[in-house]
Amino acid sequence: MIHFYYNIDFQLSDESNFSTWLTQVAQSEGYDILEVTYAFVSDKELYELNRQFLEHDTYTDVIGFDNSVGKNLQGDIAISIDRVRENAHIFKVSFDHELLRVMVHGLLHFCGFSDKTATEKSIMGQKEEEKINMFHVKQNSKSDV
């Protein structure tokens, strides 16, 4: 089961589309989603989570708290909507595309993918694009974020 929590003026237009997509992403990597919560928050709130739990004194776009066991994914993924907007502008992509990227990025970490090295970052980027394309195909080319 996937839950969505909003602590900022933002809401997904159709949560069921996102749940279906994220479930299919996990299954495409050989995993099942037991229980994952996506929390959409402000830059300030994610910064505080980053400092408190990871001891990182930096802003970021997504943080995952992975409690998965074996092939059953569970945990919390916090996303800064402020940072998604800013990154979309910086990278010259749509807000929708950047939101999909960070949502799947967090889930891919739960599936065992890392992004510490240059090689891992390259693989993660390829996986992100592959999974974003799944959203567009599964939604009949609609990106109703």
Short mmCIF file of N, CA, C and O in Angstrom, two decimals, residues 29-119:
data_model
loop_
_atom_site.label_atom_id
_atom_site.label_comp_id
_atom_site.label_asym_id
_atom_site.label_seq_id
_atom_site.Cartn_x
_atom_site.Cartn_y
_atom_site.Cartn_z
N GLU A 29 11.46 -4.42 -10.77
CA GLU A 29 12.77 -4.69 -10.17
C GLU A 29 12.74 -5.92 -9.26
O GLU A 29 13.71 -6.21 -8.57
N GLY A 30 11.60 -6.64 -9.24
CA GLY A 30 11.50 -7.85 -8.45
C GLY A 30 11.10 -7.63 -7.00
O GLY A 30 11.34 -8.50 -6.15
N TYR A 31 10.46 -6.51 -6.70
CA TYR A 31 10.05 -6.17 -5.34
C TYR A 31 8.54 -5.98 -5.26
O TYR A 31 7.88 -5.73 -6.27
N ASP A 32 8.02 -6.06 -4.05
CA ASP A 32 6.62 -5.74 -3.76
C ASP A 32 6.59 -4.62 -2.75
O ASP A 32 7.45 -4.56 -1.85
N ILE A 33 5.61 -3.74 -2.87
CA ILE A 33 5.47 -2.66 -1.90
C ILE A 33 4.54 -3.14 -0.79
O ILE A 33 3.38 -3.45 -1.02
N LEU A 34 5.10 -3.22 0.40
CA LEU A 34 4.32 -3.57 1.57
C LEU A 34 3.62 -2.31 2.09
O LEU A 34 2.39 -2.27 2.16
N GLU A 35 4.41 -1.29 2.40
CA GLU A 35 3.84 -0.02 2.84
C GLU A 35 4.89 1.08 2.69
O GLU A 35 5.92 1.06 3.36
N VAL A 36 4.60 2.01 1.80
CA VAL A 36 5.49 3.14 1.56
C VAL A 36 4.66 4.42 1.65
O VAL A 36 3.59 4.51 1.05
N THR A 37 5.18 5.38 2.40
CA THR A 37 4.52 6.68 2.53
C THR A 37 5.38 7.74 1.86
O THR A 37 6.59 7.81 2.13
N TYR A 38 4.75 8.53 1.00
CA TYR A 38 5.40 9.69 0.39
C TYR A 38 4.90 10.92 1.13
O TYR A 38 3.69 11.16 1.22
N ALA A 39 5.83 11.70 1.67
CA ALA A 39 5.49 12.95 2.36
C ALA A 39 6.02 14.11 1.53
O ALA A 39 7.22 14.18 1.25
N PHE A 40 5.13 14.99 1.12
CA PHE A 40 5.50 16.17 0.34
C PHE A 40 5.58 17.34 1.30
O PHE A 40 4.58 17.69 1.95
N VAL A 41 6.77 17.94 1.39
CA VAL A 41 7.05 18.94 2.42
C VAL A 41 7.76 20.15 1.81
O VAL A 41 8.10 20.16 0.64
N SER A 42 8.03 21.13 2.66
CA SER A 42 8.77 22.33 2.26
C SER A 42 10.27 22.07 2.31
O SER A 42 10.73 21.10 2.92
N ASP A 43 11.02 22.96 1.69
CA ASP A 43 12.49 22.90 1.75
C ASP A 43 12.97 22.91 3.21
O ASP A 43 13.84 22.14 3.59
N LYS A 44 12.38 23.80 3.99
CA LYS A 44 12.79 23.94 5.39
C LYS A 44 12.56 22.65 6.16
O LYS A 44 13.42 22.21 6.93
N GLU A 45 11.42 22.03 5.95
CA GLU A 45 11.11 20.80 6.67
C GLU A 45 12.06 19.66 6.27
O GLU A 45 12.55 18.92 7.13
N LEU A 46 12.35 19.53 4.98
CA LEU A 46 13.25 18.46 4.54
C LEU A 46 14.68 18.74 5.02
O LEU A 46 15.40 17.81 5.41
N TYR A 47 15.07 20.00 5.04
CA TYR A 47 16.37 20.38 5.56
C TYR A 47 16.51 19.93 7.02
O TYR A 47 17.53 19.36 7.42
N GLU A 48 15.48 20.17 7.81
CA GLU A 48 15.50 19.78 9.23
C GLU A 48 15.57 18.27 9.38
O GLU A 48 16.28 17.76 10.25
N LEU A 49 14.84 17.52 8.54
CA LEU A 49 14.92 16.06 8.58
C LEU A 49 16.33 15.59 8.22
O LEU A 49 16.86 14.67 8.85
N ASN A 50 16.92 16.24 7.23
CA ASN A 50 18.27 15.90 6.79
C ASN A 50 19.28 16.12 7.92
O ASN A 50 20.16 15.29 8.15
N ARG A 51 19.14 17.23 8.62
CA ARG A 51 20.04 17.53 9.74
C ARG A 51 19.81 16.57 10.91
O ARG A 51 20.75 16.03 11.47
N GLN A 52 18.54 16.38 11.26
CA GLN A 52 18.21 15.60 12.45
C GLN A 52 18.55 14.11 12.30
O GLN A 52 19.13 13.51 13.20
N PHE A 53 18.18 13.53 11.18
CA PHE A 53 18.31 12.08 11.04
C PHE A 53 19.57 11.63 10.29
O PHE A 53 20.05 10.53 10.53
N LEU A 54 20.07 12.45 9.38
CA LEU A 54 21.24 12.05 8.60
C LEU A 54 22.48 12.87 8.93
O LEU A 54 23.56 12.61 8.40
N GLU A 55 22.31 13.89 9.78
CA GLU A 55 23.39 14.78 10.18
C GLU A 55 24.07 15.44 8.99
O GLU A 55 25.29 15.64 8.96
N HIS A 56 23.26 15.78 7.98
CA HIS A 56 23.72 16.52 6.81
C HIS A 56 23.18 17.94 6.90
O HIS A 56 21.98 18.13 7.01
N ASP A 57 24.06 18.90 6.83
CA ASP A 57 23.66 20.31 6.94
C ASP A 57 23.48 20.90 5.54
O ASP A 57 24.13 21.88 5.18
N THR A 58 22.63 20.26 4.73
CA THR A 58 22.41 20.70 3.36
C THR A 58 20.93 20.54 2.98
O THR A 58 20.21 19.75 3.58
N TYR A 59 20.55 21.30 1.99
CA TYR A 59 19.22 21.13 1.39
C TYR A 59 19.30 19.97 0.41
O TYR A 59 20.35 19.70 -0.17
N THR A 60 18.19 19.28 0.23
CA THR A 60 18.13 18.18 -0.72
C THR A 60 16.70 18.06 -1.25
O THR A 60 15.79 18.70 -0.72
N ASP A 61 16.52 17.25 -2.27
CA ASP A 61 15.19 17.11 -2.86
C ASP A 61 14.40 15.93 -2.32
O ASP A 61 13.19 15.96 -2.25
N VAL A 62 15.11 14.86 -1.92
CA VAL A 62 14.41 13.64 -1.47
C VAL A 62 15.27 12.92 -0.43
O VAL A 62 16.49 12.86 -0.56
N ILE A 63 14.60 12.41 0.59
CA ILE A 63 15.24 11.58 1.61
C ILE A 63 14.36 10.36 1.82
O ILE A 63 13.14 10.47 1.93
N GLY A 64 15.00 9.20 1.88
CA GLY A 64 14.26 7.98 2.14
C GLY A 64 14.66 7.36 3.46
O GLY A 64 15.83 7.39 3.85
N PHE A 65 13.66 6.83 4.16
CA PHE A 65 13.87 6.10 5.40
C PHE A 65 13.40 4.67 5.13
O PHE A 65 12.21 4.38 5.18
N ASP A 66 14.35 3.82 4.78
CA ASP A 66 14.08 2.48 4.28
C ASP A 66 13.98 1.48 5.41
O ASP A 66 14.94 1.27 6.16
N ASN A 67 12.81 0.85 5.53
CA ASN A 67 12.60 -0.21 6.51
C ASN A 67 12.24 -1.52 5.80
O ASN A 67 11.54 -2.36 6.37
N SER A 68 12.70 -1.66 4.58
CA SER A 68 12.37 -2.83 3.78
C SER A 68 12.99 -4.10 4.37
O SER A 68 14.04 -4.06 5.00
N VAL A 69 12.29 -5.21 4.14
CA VAL A 69 12.78 -6.51 4.56
C VAL A 69 12.74 -7.42 3.34
O VAL A 69 11.67 -7.67 2.78
N GLY A 70 13.91 -7.86 2.91
CA GLY A 70 13.98 -8.72 1.74
C GLY A 70 13.41 -8.00 0.52
O GLY A 70 13.81 -6.89 0.20
N LYS A 71 12.48 -8.65 -0.13
CA LYS A 71 11.87 -8.10 -1.35
C LYS A 71 10.60 -7.31 -1.06
O LYS A 71 9.87 -6.93 -1.98
N ASN A 72 10.30 -7.05 0.22
CA ASN A 72 9.12 -6.28 0.61
C ASN A 72 9.53 -4.87 1.00
O ASN A 72 10.21 -4.67 2.02
N LEU A 73 9.12 -3.92 0.18
CA LEU A 73 9.51 -2.53 0.41
C LEU A 73 8.59 -1.87 1.42
O LEU A 73 7.36 -1.97 1.32
N GLN A 74 9.21 -1.19 2.36
CA GLN A 74 8.45 -0.39 3.31
C GLN A 74 9.34 0.73 3.83
O GLN A 74 10.55 0.56 3.95
N GLY A 75 8.72 1.86 4.08
CA GLY A 75 9.47 3.00 4.58
C GLY A 75 8.80 4.30 4.20
O GLY A 75 7.66 4.31 3.70
N ASP A 76 9.50 5.38 4.45
CA ASP A 76 8.99 6.72 4.19
C ASP A 76 9.93 7.45 3.24
O ASP A 76 11.15 7.35 3.39
N ILE A 77 9.34 8.20 2.32
CA ILE A 77 10.11 9.00 1.37
C ILE A 77 9.59 10.43 1.48
O ILE A 77 8.41 10.68 1.25
N ALA A 78 10.47 11.35 1.87
CA ALA A 78 10.10 12.76 2.01
C ALA A 78 10.67 13.54 0.83
O ALA A 78 11.84 13.36 0.47
N ILE A 79 9.82 14.37 0.24
CA ILE A 79 10.20 15.13 -0.95
C ILE A 79 9.92 16.61 -0.73
O ILE A 79 8.83 16.99 -0.32
N SER A 80 10.92 17.44 -1.03
CA SER A 80 10.76 18.89 -0.96
C SER A 80 10.16 19.39 -2.27
O SER A 80 10.82 19.37 -3.31
N ILE A 81 8.93 19.85 -2.21
CA ILE A 81 8.28 20.41 -3.41
C ILE A 81 8.98 21.69 -3.84
O ILE A 81 9.13 21.95 -5.04
N ASP A 82 9.48 22.48 -2.88
CA ASP A 82 10.24 23.69 -3.22
C ASP A 82 11.47 23.33 -4.05
O ASP A 82 11.78 23.97 -5.05
N ARG A 83 12.18 22.30 -3.62
CA ARG A 83 13.41 21.88 -4.32
C ARG A 83 13.07 21.28 -5.68
O ARG A 83 13.81 21.48 -6.64
N VAL A 84 11.97 20.55 -5.79
CA VAL A 84 11.56 19.99 -7.08
C VAL A 84 11.31 21.13 -8.07
O VAL A 84 11.76 21.07 -9.22
N ARG A 85 10.62 22.17 -7.61
CA ARG A 85 10.35 23.33 -8.49
C ARG A 85 11.66 23.98 -8.94
O ARG A 85 11.84 24.29 -10.12
N GLU A 86 12.56 24.19 -7.99
CA GLU A 86 13.83 24.84 -8.31
C GLU A 86 14.67 23.98 -9.25
O GLU A 86 15.24 24.47 -10.22
N ASN A 87 14.76 22.68 -8.96
CA ASN A 87 15.54 21.78 -9.82
C ASN A 87 14.96 21.68 -11.23
O ASN A 87 15.71 21.61 -12.20
N ALA A 88 13.65 21.70 -11.35
CA ALA A 88 13.02 21.66 -12.67
C ALA A 88 13.49 22.87 -13.49
O ALA A 88 13.83 22.76 -14.67
N HIS A 89 13.54 24.03 -12.84
CA HIS A 89 14.00 25.25 -13.50
C HIS A 89 15.49 25.15 -13.88
O HIS A 89 15.87 25.45 -15.01
N ILE A 90 16.29 24.70 -12.93
CA ILE A 90 17.74 24.60 -13.16
C ILE A 90 18.05 23.62 -14.30
O ILE A 90 18.87 23.90 -15.16
N PHE A 91 17.38 22.46 -14.28
CA PHE A 91 17.68 21.41 -15.27
C PHE A 91 16.84 21.53 -16.54
O PHE A 91 16.94 20.68 -17.43
N LYS A 92 16.01 22.59 -16.59
CA LYS A 92 15.19 22.86 -17.77
C LYS A 92 14.31 21.67 -18.17
O LYS A 92 14.26 21.25 -19.32
N VAL A 93 13.62 21.13 -17.15
CA VAL A 93 12.63 20.08 -17.37
C VAL A 93 11.33 20.55 -16.72
O VAL A 93 11.32 21.50 -15.94
N SER A 94 10.25 19.89 -17.03
CA SER A 94 8.97 20.27 -16.43
C SER A 94 8.95 19.88 -14.95
O SER A 94 9.65 18.96 -14.52
N PHE A 95 8.11 20.56 -14.21
CA PHE A 95 7.90 20.21 -12.81
C PHE A 95 7.44 18.75 -12.71
O PHE A 95 7.91 17.99 -11.86
N ASP A 96 6.52 18.35 -13.59
CA ASP A 96 6.00 16.98 -13.58
C ASP A 96 7.13 15.96 -13.74
O ASP A 96 7.18 14.96 -13.02
N HIS A 97 8.02 16.20 -14.68
CA HIS A 97 9.13 15.28 -14.92
C HIS A 97 10.04 15.19 -13.70
O HIS A 97 10.42 14.09 -13.28
N GLU A 98 10.37 16.32 -13.13
CA GLU A 98 11.26 16.33 -11.96
C GLU A 98 10.59 15.67 -10.76
O GLU A 98 11.25 14.95 -10.00
N LEU A 99 9.29 15.86 -10.60
CA LEU A 99 8.57 15.21 -9.50
C LEU A 99 8.62 13.69 -9.68
O LEU A 99 8.90 12.96 -8.73
N LEU A 100 8.35 13.21 -10.88
CA LEU A 100 8.43 11.77 -11.14
C LEU A 100 9.84 11.26 -10.84
O LEU A 100 10.01 10.17 -10.26
N ARG A 101 10.84 12.03 -11.22
CA ARG A 101 12.23 11.60 -11.01
C ARG A 101 12.53 11.41 -9.53
O ARG A 101 13.07 10.38 -9.13
N VAL A 102 12.16 12.37 -8.70
CA VAL A 102 12.50 12.23 -7.28
C VAL A 102 11.64 11.16 -6.60
O VAL A 102 12.12 10.47 -5.71
N MET A 103 10.40 11.02 -7.05
CA MET A 103 9.56 9.96 -6.48
C MET A 103 10.16 8.59 -6.76
O MET A 103 10.26 7.75 -5.87
N VAL A 104 10.57 8.36 -8.00
CA VAL A 104 11.13 7.06 -8.35
C VAL A 104 12.55 6.90 -7.79
O VAL A 104 12.96 5.80 -7.44
N HIS A 105 13.27 7.99 -7.66
CA HIS A 105 14.63 7.95 -7.10
C HIS A 105 14.58 7.34 -5.69
O HIS A 105 15.36 6.44 -5.36
N GLY A 106 13.67 7.86 -4.87
CA GLY A 106 13.54 7.33 -3.51
C GLY A 106 13.20 5.85 -3.50
O GLY A 106 13.77 5.07 -2.73
N LEU A 107 12.28 5.44 -4.37
CA LEU A 107 11.88 4.04 -4.41
C LEU A 107 13.01 3.15 -4.93
O LEU A 107 13.20 2.03 -4.44
N LEU A 108 13.79 3.65 -5.89
CA LEU A 108 14.92 2.87 -6.40
C LEU A 108 15.97 2.63 -5.31
O LEU A 108 16.59 1.57 -5.27
N HIS A 109 16.14 3.58 -4.42
CA HIS A 109 17.04 3.35 -3.28
C HIS A 109 16.53 2.17 -2.46
O HIS A 109 17.31 1.32 -2.03
N PHE A 110 15.22 2.10 -2.24
CA PHE A 110 14.64 0.99 -1.48
C PHE A 110 14.86 -0.33 -2.21
O PHE A 110 14.91 -1.38 -1.58
N CYS A 111 15.00 -0.28 -3.53
CA CYS A 111 15.24 -1.48 -4.34
C CYS A 111 16.72 -1.84 -4.40
O CYS A 111 17.11 -2.76 -5.12
N GLY A 112 17.55 -1.10 -3.69
CA GLY A 112 18.96 -1.44 -3.60
C GLY A 112 19.90 -0.64 -4.48
O GLY A 112 21.10 -0.88 -4.47
N PHE A 113 19.36 0.32 -5.22
CA PHE A 113 20.24 1.14 -6.07
C PHE A 113 20.84 2.26 -5.24
O PHE A 113 20.20 2.85 -4.39
N SER A 114 22.11 2.56 -5.54
CA SER A 114 22.83 3.62 -4.84
C SER A 114 23.26 4.68 -5.85
O SER A 114 23.14 4.48 -7.06
N ASP A 115 23.75 5.79 -5.34
CA ASP A 115 24.23 6.86 -6.23
C ASP A 115 25.47 7.55 -5.63
O ASP A 115 25.65 8.73 -5.79
N LYS A 116 26.29 6.75 -4.99
CA LYS A 116 27.49 7.30 -4.34
C LYS A 116 28.64 7.52 -5.32
O LYS A 116 29.36 8.50 -5.22
N THR A 117 28.82 6.60 -6.26
CA THR A 117 29.93 6.70 -7.21
C THR A 117 29.41 7.21 -8.56
O THR A 117 28.20 7.22 -8.81
N ALA A 118 30.33 7.58 -9.42
CA ALA A 118 29.94 8.04 -10.76
C ALA A 118 29.20 6.94 -11.53
O ALA A 118 28.20 7.20 -12.20
N THR A 119 29.67 5.72 -11.41
CA THR A 119 29.02 4.60 -12.10
C THR A 119 27.61 4.39 -11.55
O THR A 119 26.66 4.20 -12.31
#
